[in-house]
C-alpha cells in the first residue's frame, strides 16, 4: 500500500508544487478569498471528488464518500492570509533553493494544497475507504476567528448528515503531529462615571497596576499586553476603555479570566471614587467575501487532546508504517493573536483534532515567509497515509504494477 502511495505521490509532485505556488501567488487576505476558492474548487472537480461545492460562508468543500457513514475524517486548512507587511513584496512568489516563498506559503496554503491533493492521491491509488473524507478550504480564520469553520460545523456538514469523527489541520507544524496549543483573548476594561476626574484617575490606576504586574498575570511580551486608556464623553458620562490581550493557558477558561480581571480592576478603582468597572470580550462583525456577515468574539480557546488518544496513536502508527517522521508536540504560538481552528473543533464541537502541515510555525505571519518544497510533498504522502489509517479498508495482495 505504501509503495503505491509513495509512487503516486512522486507522480503528483510537480502538479502539487505548481498548485501550491499558484495559491500563494493569488492574494487572499481575510474577507477576499474568492479567487483562491475558485482555484480550489476547480482542482477538486478535476480530481473527481464525489461532491464539490461552496457553502453559504464561501468555504469550498470536497467529499470522497466511503462505504459507511459511521466515520468521517475532516481535512481543514484556511484560504486566507494576514495582510502583507510593508517591507515585503506581495508579488515576490518563487521557488528557489528548495523553498516556496510568498505570503501564506507556510500559513497555510502549502498545507491546503497537500490536503486537496491527499484526496486525489487516495482516489488515484484505488485505496478503498470505509468512512467519508471531507476536505474543507475555509474562510476567515486569520482575523475572522475561525468564522468559516464555525459555519462549516454549525450548518454545512449537518446538512450533509455528517459530523467529523476526526479532524486534521494543515496548519504549520513542520510535519510534527500537534495535538493542542494555548489560547488568547482580547478584552476591554471599561470604566464609567459622572465625575470625569474619578474616571480618569481610576483608569490610569488600573492601567499602571496591570502594566507593572508581572506576577499575577504572568506578564511577558508574549503572554500579556495592555494598552493605555482611551477617554470619551458619552451622554453626560465619562468613559475610559483600556484594551487588553491575554494568553489563556490550557484549563484556563475565558469567562473565569474575565471575572478575575474585573475583580482586580474593581479593587484598584475603588479608591478613585464612584465609578463602574466592567470587562467585556471584544466582538466585531466580519464581512465574508460572498457578502455574508458574521459576528465573532476575539477569543481563541486553549485546547488539547490526550497525546495517547486513539486518533493520535493510529496517526502515529500510520506515519511510522509509511516511513515518515513521527514527532508529537504542540504549537507554541509565539505571538499573541495566533491560533488555529482546533479551538472551535475541540472546544465547541468535541471533535478530536490534530495538526499536520508542511510549514514551520516560526514562518507564520513572518516577513519573507517560506515553506520547504520537500515538506509539501511529504505532507501529501503523510496526510494520505494517516487518512487511510483512520478510515481506510486494509488491503492485501495488491502490487503497484496492478494499479
Tab-separated table of C-alpha atoms in Angstrom:
chain	number	residue	atom	x	y	z
A	1	UNK	CA	0.000	0.000	0.000
A	2	UNK	CA	2.704	2.477	0.958
A	3	UNK	CA	4.648	1.693	-2.188
A	4	UNK	CA	1.547	2.590	-4.184
A	5	UNK	CA	1.060	5.834	-2.254
A	6	UNK	CA	4.718	6.815	-2.492
A	7	UNK	CA	4.878	6.165	-6.246
A	8	UNK	CA	1.659	8.088	-6.898
A	9	UNK	CA	2.946	10.935	-4.719
A	10	UNK	CA	6.057	11.189	-6.866
A	11	UNK	CA	3.855	11.355	-9.938
A	12	UNK	CA	1.855	14.241	-8.446
A	13	UNK	CA	4.870	16.185	-7.162
A	14	UNK	CA	5.223	18.689	-9.996
A	15	UNK	CA	1.487	19.406	-10.160
A	16	UNK	CA	1.292	19.739	-6.378
A	17	UNK	CA	4.077	22.323	-6.186
A	18	UNK	CA	2.677	24.253	-9.149
A	19	UNK	CA	-0.722	24.359	-7.440
A	20	UNK	CA	0.797	25.468	-4.124
A	21	UNK	CA	2.704	28.235	-5.898
A	22	UNK	CA	-0.449	29.347	-7.716
A	23	UNK	CA	-2.330	29.527	-4.416
A	24	UNK	CA	0.432	31.619	-2.849
A	25	UNK	CA	0.571	33.908	-5.889
A	26	UNK	CA	-3.176	34.546	-5.625
A	27	UNK	CA	-3.947	37.174	-2.932
A	28	UNK	CA	-6.490	36.118	-0.312
A	29	UNK	CA	-6.418	38.453	2.667
A	30	UNK	CA	-9.217	37.655	5.112
A	31	UNK	CA	-12.517	38.678	3.531
A	32	UNK	CA	-11.153	38.431	-0.016
A	33	UNK	CA	-10.642	34.691	-0.585
A	34	UNK	CA	-12.857	34.345	-3.665
A	35	UNK	CA	-10.088	33.781	-6.231
A	36	UNK	CA	-8.340	31.121	-4.162
A	37	UNK	CA	-11.713	29.475	-3.534
A	38	UNK	CA	-12.212	29.267	-7.282
A	39	UNK	CA	-8.816	27.602	-7.760
A	40	UNK	CA	-9.524	25.023	-5.058
A	41	UNK	CA	-12.988	24.258	-6.412
A	42	UNK	CA	-11.670	23.712	-9.949
A	43	UNK	CA	-8.896	21.411	-8.714
A	44	UNK	CA	-11.292	19.309	-6.635
A	45	UNK	CA	-13.570	18.876	-9.638
A	46	UNK	CA	-10.606	17.904	-11.819
A	47	UNK	CA	-9.671	15.242	-9.283
A	48	UNK	CA	-13.170	13.752	-9.307
A	49	UNK	CA	-14.265	14.338	-5.733
A	50	UNK	CA	-17.755	12.844	-5.280
A	51	UNK	CA	-19.152	16.200	-4.134
A	52	UNK	CA	-17.682	19.675	-4.599
A	53	UNK	CA	-19.451	22.892	-3.607
A	54	UNK	CA	-19.182	26.236	-1.845
A	55	UNK	CA	-21.296	26.728	1.242
A	56	UNK	CA	-23.063	29.912	2.355
A	57	UNK	CA	-19.928	31.181	4.119
A	58	UNK	CA	-17.804	30.731	0.995
A	59	UNK	CA	-15.958	27.637	2.217
A	60	UNK	CA	-15.007	25.155	-0.511
A	61	UNK	CA	-15.957	21.593	0.415
A	62	UNK	CA	-14.924	18.409	-1.356
A	63	UNK	CA	-16.190	14.965	-0.294
A	64	UNK	CA	-14.990	11.450	-1.026
A	65	UNK	CA	-17.730	9.061	0.026
A	66	UNK	CA	-16.801	5.901	1.887
A	67	UNK	CA	-18.698	2.667	2.192
A	68	UNK	CA	-20.221	3.610	5.547
A	69	UNK	CA	-21.391	6.845	7.180
A	70	UNK	CA	-20.200	5.906	10.661
A	71	UNK	CA	-16.764	7.523	10.242
A	72	UNK	CA	-15.742	10.850	8.745
A	73	UNK	CA	-12.311	12.486	8.620
A	74	UNK	CA	-12.165	16.245	8.089
A	75	UNK	CA	-9.078	17.765	6.487
A	76	UNK	CA	-9.173	21.509	7.080
A	77	UNK	CA	-6.943	24.367	6.003
A	78	UNK	CA	-7.804	28.046	5.703
A	79	UNK	CA	-7.550	30.023	2.471
A	80	UNK	CA	-6.990	33.455	3.977
A	81	UNK	CA	-3.772	35.212	4.930
A	82	UNK	CA	-2.830	38.173	7.049
A	83	UNK	CA	-2.112	41.428	5.197
A	84	UNK	CA	1.310	41.767	3.618
A	85	UNK	CA	3.893	43.574	5.720
A	86	UNK	CA	5.151	46.888	4.387
A	87	UNK	CA	8.681	45.530	3.958
A	88	UNK	CA	7.505	42.526	1.918
A	89	UNK	CA	6.848	42.403	-1.810
A	90	UNK	CA	3.461	40.641	-2.114
A	91	UNK	CA	4.145	39.621	-5.720
A	92	UNK	CA	7.556	38.095	-4.969
A	93	UNK	CA	6.389	34.473	-5.139
A	94	UNK	CA	9.007	31.989	-6.258
A	95	UNK	CA	10.504	28.542	-5.773
A	96	UNK	CA	14.198	28.894	-5.063
A	97	UNK	CA	16.763	26.648	-3.354
A	98	UNK	CA	14.113	24.126	-2.354
A	99	UNK	CA	11.774	26.711	-0.832
A	100	UNK	CA	8.457	28.199	-1.895
A	101	UNK	CA	8.457	31.864	-0.902
A	102	UNK	CA	5.432	34.119	-0.548
A	103	UNK	CA	2.719	35.375	1.790
A	104	UNK	CA	0.726	32.391	3.082
A	105	UNK	CA	3.244	29.774	1.907
A	106	UNK	CA	3.636	28.303	5.392
A	107	UNK	CA	0.365	29.556	6.886
A	108	UNK	CA	-1.130	27.653	5.307
A	109	UNK	CA	-1.516	27.432	1.530
A	110	UNK	CA	1.073	24.690	1.184
A	111	UNK	CA	-0.879	22.691	3.767
A	112	UNK	CA	-4.092	23.396	1.866
A	113	UNK	CA	-2.533	22.160	-1.390
A	114	UNK	CA	-1.298	18.977	0.306
A	115	UNK	CA	-4.761	18.260	1.725
A	116	UNK	CA	-6.574	18.842	-1.583
A	117	UNK	CA	-4.104	16.505	-3.283
A	118	UNK	CA	-4.419	13.913	-0.480
A	119	UNK	CA	-7.963	13.172	-1.596
A	120	UNK	CA	-6.725	12.831	-5.180
A	121	UNK	CA	-3.878	10.546	-4.085
A	122	UNK	CA	-6.254	8.167	-2.317
A	123	UNK	CA	-8.587	8.118	-5.309
A	124	UNK	CA	-5.781	7.566	-7.831
A	125	UNK	CA	-4.342	4.783	-5.684
A	126	UNK	CA	-7.730	2.999	-5.664
A	127	UNK	CA	-7.451	2.520	-1.914
A	128	UNK	CA	-10.960	1.882	-0.551
A	129	UNK	CA	-12.334	3.999	2.264
A	130	UNK	CA	-14.663	2.697	4.940
A	131	UNK	CA	-15.569	6.218	6.059
A	132	UNK	CA	-16.029	9.579	4.379
A	133	UNK	CA	-13.287	12.097	3.686
A	134	UNK	CA	-14.214	15.795	3.775
A	135	UNK	CA	-11.627	18.320	2.583
A	136	UNK	CA	-12.649	21.856	3.563
A	137	UNK	CA	-10.856	25.024	2.478
A	138	UNK	CA	-12.290	27.579	4.875
A	139	UNK	CA	-12.550	31.369	5.078
A	140	UNK	CA	-11.884	33.977	7.750
A	141	UNK	CA	-9.515	32.127	10.043
A	142	UNK	CA	-6.752	34.697	10.498
A	143	UNK	CA	-8.660	37.657	11.929
A	144	UNK	CA	-12.075	36.132	11.397
A	145	UNK	CA	-11.654	33.934	14.487
A	146	UNK	CA	-12.393	30.737	12.501
A	147	UNK	CA	-15.740	32.055	11.264
A	148	UNK	CA	-15.567	29.723	8.266
A	149	UNK	CA	-15.084	26.634	10.414
A	150	UNK	CA	-17.928	27.755	12.672
A	151	UNK	CA	-20.258	27.864	9.656
A	152	UNK	CA	-18.932	24.538	8.367
A	153	UNK	CA	-19.634	22.770	11.648
A	154	UNK	CA	-22.863	24.558	12.506
A	155	UNK	CA	-24.670	24.327	9.165
A	156	UNK	CA	-22.765	22.853	6.210
A	157	UNK	CA	-21.782	19.412	7.493
A	158	UNK	CA	-25.068	18.808	9.364
A	159	UNK	CA	-26.887	19.500	6.083
A	160	UNK	CA	-24.835	16.650	4.584
A	161	UNK	CA	-25.697	14.410	7.529
A	162	UNK	CA	-22.041	14.359	8.587
A	163	UNK	CA	-20.113	15.095	11.749
A	164	UNK	CA	-16.349	14.647	11.751
A	165	UNK	CA	-15.073	11.734	13.797
A	166	UNK	CA	-11.554	13.142	13.497
A	167	UNK	CA	-10.056	16.351	12.090
A	168	UNK	CA	-6.586	17.111	10.738
A	169	UNK	CA	-5.472	20.721	10.289
A	170	UNK	CA	-2.958	21.681	7.597
A	171	UNK	CA	-1.564	24.492	9.759
A	172	UNK	CA	2.239	24.787	10.039
A	173	UNK	CA	3.754	22.076	12.239
A	174	UNK	CA	6.960	21.328	10.343
A	175	UNK	CA	5.488	17.834	9.795
A	176	UNK	CA	5.163	17.331	13.518
A	177	UNK	CA	1.945	15.773	14.815
A	178	UNK	CA	0.485	18.502	17.029
A	179	UNK	CA	-2.335	17.964	19.485
A	180	UNK	CA	-3.033	21.351	21.098
A	181	UNK	CA	-1.991	24.897	21.912
A	182	UNK	CA	-2.626	27.767	24.316
A	183	UNK	CA	-5.358	30.298	23.627
A	184	UNK	CA	-5.811	34.037	23.989
A	185	UNK	CA	-8.478	36.665	24.369
A	186	UNK	CA	-8.902	40.372	23.741
A	187	UNK	CA	-10.979	42.319	26.248
A	188	UNK	CA	-11.839	45.919	27.045
A	189	UNK	CA	-11.762	47.144	30.633
A	190	UNK	CA	-14.450	49.830	30.684
A	191	UNK	CA	-14.603	52.469	33.432
A	192	UNK	CA	-17.636	54.809	33.556
A	193	UNK	CA	-18.904	57.544	35.846
A	194	UNK	CA	-20.387	61.036	36.002
A	195	UNK	CA	-17.282	62.571	37.544
A	196	UNK	CA	-14.575	62.760	34.844
A	197	UNK	CA	-11.781	63.118	37.415
A	198	UNK	CA	-12.812	59.919	39.182
A	199	UNK	CA	-12.981	58.011	35.879
A	200	UNK	CA	-9.612	59.328	34.672
A	201	UNK	CA	-7.906	58.546	37.986
A	202	UNK	CA	-9.404	55.044	38.141
A	203	UNK	CA	-8.479	54.211	34.544
A	204	UNK	CA	-4.900	55.402	34.955
A	205	UNK	CA	-4.552	53.466	38.210
A	206	UNK	CA	-5.867	50.266	36.573
A	207	UNK	CA	-3.545	50.659	33.602
A	208	UNK	CA	-0.482	51.365	35.759
A	209	UNK	CA	-1.193	48.472	38.116
A	210	UNK	CA	-1.774	45.903	35.359
A	211	UNK	CA	1.127	47.190	33.296
A	212	UNK	CA	3.512	46.729	36.213
A	213	UNK	CA	2.043	43.457	37.439
A	214	UNK	CA	4.309	40.690	36.200
A	215	UNK	CA	3.309	38.093	38.790
A	216	UNK	CA	-0.459	37.867	38.930
A	217	UNK	CA	-0.873	37.699	35.156
A	218	UNK	CA	2.419	36.036	34.192
A	219	UNK	CA	3.275	39.176	32.257
A	220	UNK	CA	5.775	38.663	29.442
A	221	UNK	CA	5.722	40.293	25.988
A	222	UNK	CA	4.296	37.063	24.582
A	223	UNK	CA	1.652	36.385	27.220
A	224	UNK	CA	0.115	39.721	28.188
A	225	UNK	CA	-0.387	43.159	26.660
A	226	UNK	CA	-2.290	46.177	27.943
A	227	UNK	CA	-2.779	49.461	26.071
A	228	UNK	CA	-3.156	52.946	27.517
A	229	UNK	CA	-6.764	54.026	28.134
A	230	UNK	CA	-8.890	55.877	25.599
A	231	UNK	CA	-11.208	58.547	27.042
A	232	UNK	CA	-14.533	59.852	25.738
A	233	UNK	CA	-17.690	61.539	26.979
A	234	UNK	CA	-20.959	59.810	26.070
A	235	UNK	CA	-24.386	61.127	27.100
A	236	UNK	CA	-23.060	63.012	30.081
A	237	UNK	CA	-20.926	60.078	31.248
A	238	UNK	CA	-17.143	59.907	31.185
A	239	UNK	CA	-15.865	56.603	29.802
A	240	UNK	CA	-12.406	55.099	29.677
A	241	UNK	CA	-11.641	51.985	27.623
A	242	UNK	CA	-8.469	50.004	28.299
A	243	UNK	CA	-7.724	47.310	25.678
A	244	UNK	CA	-6.044	44.150	26.932
A	245	UNK	CA	-4.803	40.944	25.295
A	246	UNK	CA	-4.024	37.904	27.414
A	247	UNK	CA	-2.843	34.384	26.731
A	248	UNK	CA	-5.102	31.603	28.003
A	249	UNK	CA	-3.309	28.501	29.180
A	250	UNK	CA	-4.744	25.002	28.971
A	251	UNK	CA	-7.524	24.609	31.523
A	252	UNK	CA	-7.995	28.387	31.817
A	253	UNK	CA	-11.430	29.452	30.581
A	254	UNK	CA	-12.087	32.876	29.102
A	255	UNK	CA	-15.095	33.554	31.362
A	256	UNK	CA	-13.097	32.853	34.508
A	257	UNK	CA	-10.265	35.111	33.335
A	258	UNK	CA	-12.728	37.909	32.591
A	259	UNK	CA	-14.139	37.661	36.127
A	260	UNK	CA	-10.653	37.675	37.635
A	261	UNK	CA	-9.634	40.775	35.680
A	262	UNK	CA	-12.881	42.532	36.637
A	263	UNK	CA	-12.406	41.797	40.330
A	264	UNK	CA	-8.827	43.065	40.231
A	265	UNK	CA	-9.725	46.203	38.241
A	266	UNK	CA	-12.680	46.989	40.530
A	267	UNK	CA	-10.472	46.713	43.609
A	268	UNK	CA	-7.921	49.088	42.085
A	269	UNK	CA	-10.615	51.611	41.070
A	270	UNK	CA	-12.288	51.552	44.498
A	271	UNK	CA	-10.055	54.298	45.906
A	272	UNK	CA	-10.631	56.654	42.973
A	273	UNK	CA	-14.283	57.471	43.665
A	274	UNK	CA	-17.700	56.385	42.388
A	275	UNK	CA	-17.083	54.614	39.105
A	276	UNK	CA	-18.450	51.469	37.447
A	277	UNK	CA	-15.989	48.893	36.097
A	278	UNK	CA	-16.787	46.196	33.567
A	279	UNK	CA	-14.721	43.812	31.453
A	280	UNK	CA	-16.102	42.673	28.091
A	281	UNK	CA	-14.715	40.339	25.461
A	282	UNK	CA	-14.243	42.248	22.240
A	283	UNK	CA	-16.628	41.444	19.379
A	284	UNK	CA	-16.849	42.590	15.796
A	285	UNK	CA	-18.899	41.946	12.685
A	286	UNK	CA	-16.978	40.479	9.759
A	287	UNK	CA	-17.982	40.634	6.122
A	288	UNK	CA	-17.171	37.438	4.210
A	289	UNK	CA	-16.104	37.543	0.573
A	290	UNK	CA	-19.567	36.434	-0.600
A	291	UNK	CA	-21.275	39.320	1.199
A	292	UNK	CA	-22.447	37.348	4.241
A	293	UNK	CA	-21.829	38.915	7.642
A	294	UNK	CA	-20.978	37.186	10.892
A	295	UNK	CA	-20.201	38.336	14.429
A	296	UNK	CA	-17.072	36.921	16.023
A	297	UNK	CA	-15.598	37.094	19.504
A	298	UNK	CA	-11.912	37.803	19.985
A	299	UNK	CA	-11.274	34.541	21.814
A	300	UNK	CA	-9.235	31.504	20.878
A	301	UNK	CA	-9.671	28.785	23.479
A	302	UNK	CA	-6.735	26.784	24.723
A	303	UNK	CA	-7.210	23.163	23.749
A	304	UNK	CA	-5.524	19.805	23.740
A	305	UNK	CA	-6.443	16.202	23.132
A	306	UNK	CA	-4.845	13.391	25.087
A	307	UNK	CA	-1.455	12.598	23.488
A	308	UNK	CA	-2.471	8.941	23.845
A	309	UNK	CA	-5.894	9.458	22.279
A	310	UNK	CA	-6.742	6.675	19.781
A	311	UNK	CA	-6.552	9.235	16.964
A	312	UNK	CA	-3.007	10.182	17.944
A	313	UNK	CA	-1.990	6.546	18.356
A	314	UNK	CA	-3.395	5.490	14.996
A	315	UNK	CA	-1.930	8.511	13.235
A	316	UNK	CA	1.497	7.849	14.723
A	317	UNK	CA	1.246	4.207	13.663
A	318	UNK	CA	0.199	5.209	10.133
A	319	UNK	CA	3.099	7.630	9.752
A	320	UNK	CA	5.585	5.110	11.131
A	321	UNK	CA	4.304	2.395	8.804
A	322	UNK	CA	4.651	4.810	5.889
A	323	UNK	CA	8.258	5.548	6.828
A	324	UNK	CA	7.517	9.156	7.823
A	325	UNK	CA	8.915	11.036	10.794
A	326	UNK	CA	6.773	10.713	13.928
A	327	UNK	CA	7.147	13.783	16.144
A	328	UNK	CA	4.283	14.591	18.529
A	329	UNK	CA	4.120	18.060	20.040
A	330	UNK	CA	2.117	21.247	20.490
A	331	UNK	CA	2.026	24.619	18.795
A	332	UNK	CA	3.986	27.272	20.716
A	333	UNK	CA	2.109	30.308	19.296
A	334	UNK	CA	4.951	32.717	19.970
A	335	UNK	CA	2.835	35.840	19.421
A	336	UNK	CA	-0.474	36.922	20.902
A	337	UNK	CA	-3.370	36.630	18.490
A	338	UNK	CA	-2.242	33.420	16.807
A	339	UNK	CA	-4.346	30.267	16.913
A	340	UNK	CA	-5.975	27.501	14.908
A	341	UNK	CA	-9.447	26.128	14.221
A	342	UNK	CA	-8.747	23.417	16.798
A	343	UNK	CA	-10.110	25.915	19.302
A	344	UNK	CA	-13.533	25.632	17.636
A	345	UNK	CA	-13.421	21.948	16.673
A	346	UNK	CA	-12.324	20.642	20.056
A	347	UNK	CA	-13.920	23.089	22.479
A	348	UNK	CA	-17.212	23.781	20.685
A	349	UNK	CA	-17.865	20.526	18.841
A	350	UNK	CA	-15.774	17.926	20.723
A	351	UNK	CA	-14.039	16.708	17.547
A	352	UNK	CA	-10.637	15.104	18.256
A	353	UNK	CA	-8.210	17.250	16.258
A	354	UNK	CA	-4.535	17.189	15.360
A	355	UNK	CA	-2.309	19.338	13.160
A	356	UNK	CA	-0.017	18.103	10.408
A	357	UNK	CA	1.320	20.619	7.923
A	358	UNK	CA	4.498	21.327	5.945
A	359	UNK	CA	5.082	24.900	7.103
A	360	UNK	CA	7.240	25.921	10.027
A	361	UNK	CA	5.371	27.681	12.826
A	362	UNK	CA	8.030	30.390	13.061
A	363	UNK	CA	7.226	31.385	9.460
A	364	UNK	CA	3.569	32.149	10.216
A	365	UNK	CA	2.953	35.910	9.884
A	366	UNK	CA	6.684	36.407	9.284
A	367	UNK	CA	8.421	38.577	6.727
A	368	UNK	CA	9.926	36.596	3.855
A	369	UNK	CA	7.593	33.674	4.601
A	370	UNK	CA	8.527	30.356	3.003
A	371	UNK	CA	7.954	26.596	3.150
A	372	UNK	CA	10.345	23.812	2.152
A	373	UNK	CA	9.094	22.151	-1.038
A	374	UNK	CA	10.140	18.658	0.027
A	375	UNK	CA	7.964	19.056	3.120
A	376	UNK	CA	4.968	19.925	0.960
A	377	UNK	CA	5.407	16.659	-0.926
A	378	UNK	CA	5.928	14.711	2.296
A	379	UNK	CA	2.822	16.330	3.796
A	380	UNK	CA	0.773	14.977	0.891
A	381	UNK	CA	2.079	11.446	1.402
A	382	UNK	CA	1.827	11.563	5.210
A	383	UNK	CA	-1.679	13.033	5.188
A	384	UNK	CA	-2.989	10.376	2.795
A	385	UNK	CA	-1.340	7.657	4.895
A	386	UNK	CA	-2.991	8.953	8.077
A	387	UNK	CA	-6.405	9.276	6.432
A	388	UNK	CA	-6.229	5.683	5.220
A	389	UNK	CA	-5.047	4.594	8.664
A	390	UNK	CA	-8.081	6.259	10.241
A	391	UNK	CA	-10.885	5.386	7.785
A	392	UNK	CA	-9.362	3.135	5.126
A	393	UNK	CA	-10.065	-0.516	4.487
A	394	UNK	CA	-6.880	-2.612	4.845
A	395	UNK	CA	-5.784	-4.176	1.571
A	396	UNK	CA	-3.507	-7.113	0.921
A	397	UNK	CA	-2.144	-8.787	-2.184
A	398	UNK	CA	-2.001	-5.682	-4.394
A	399	UNK	CA	1.160	-4.576	-6.124
A	400	UNK	CA	1.943	-1.217	-7.645
A	401	UNK	CA	2.012	-2.828	-11.101
A	402	UNK	CA	-1.655	-3.724	-10.743
A	403	UNK	CA	-2.803	-0.171	-10.000
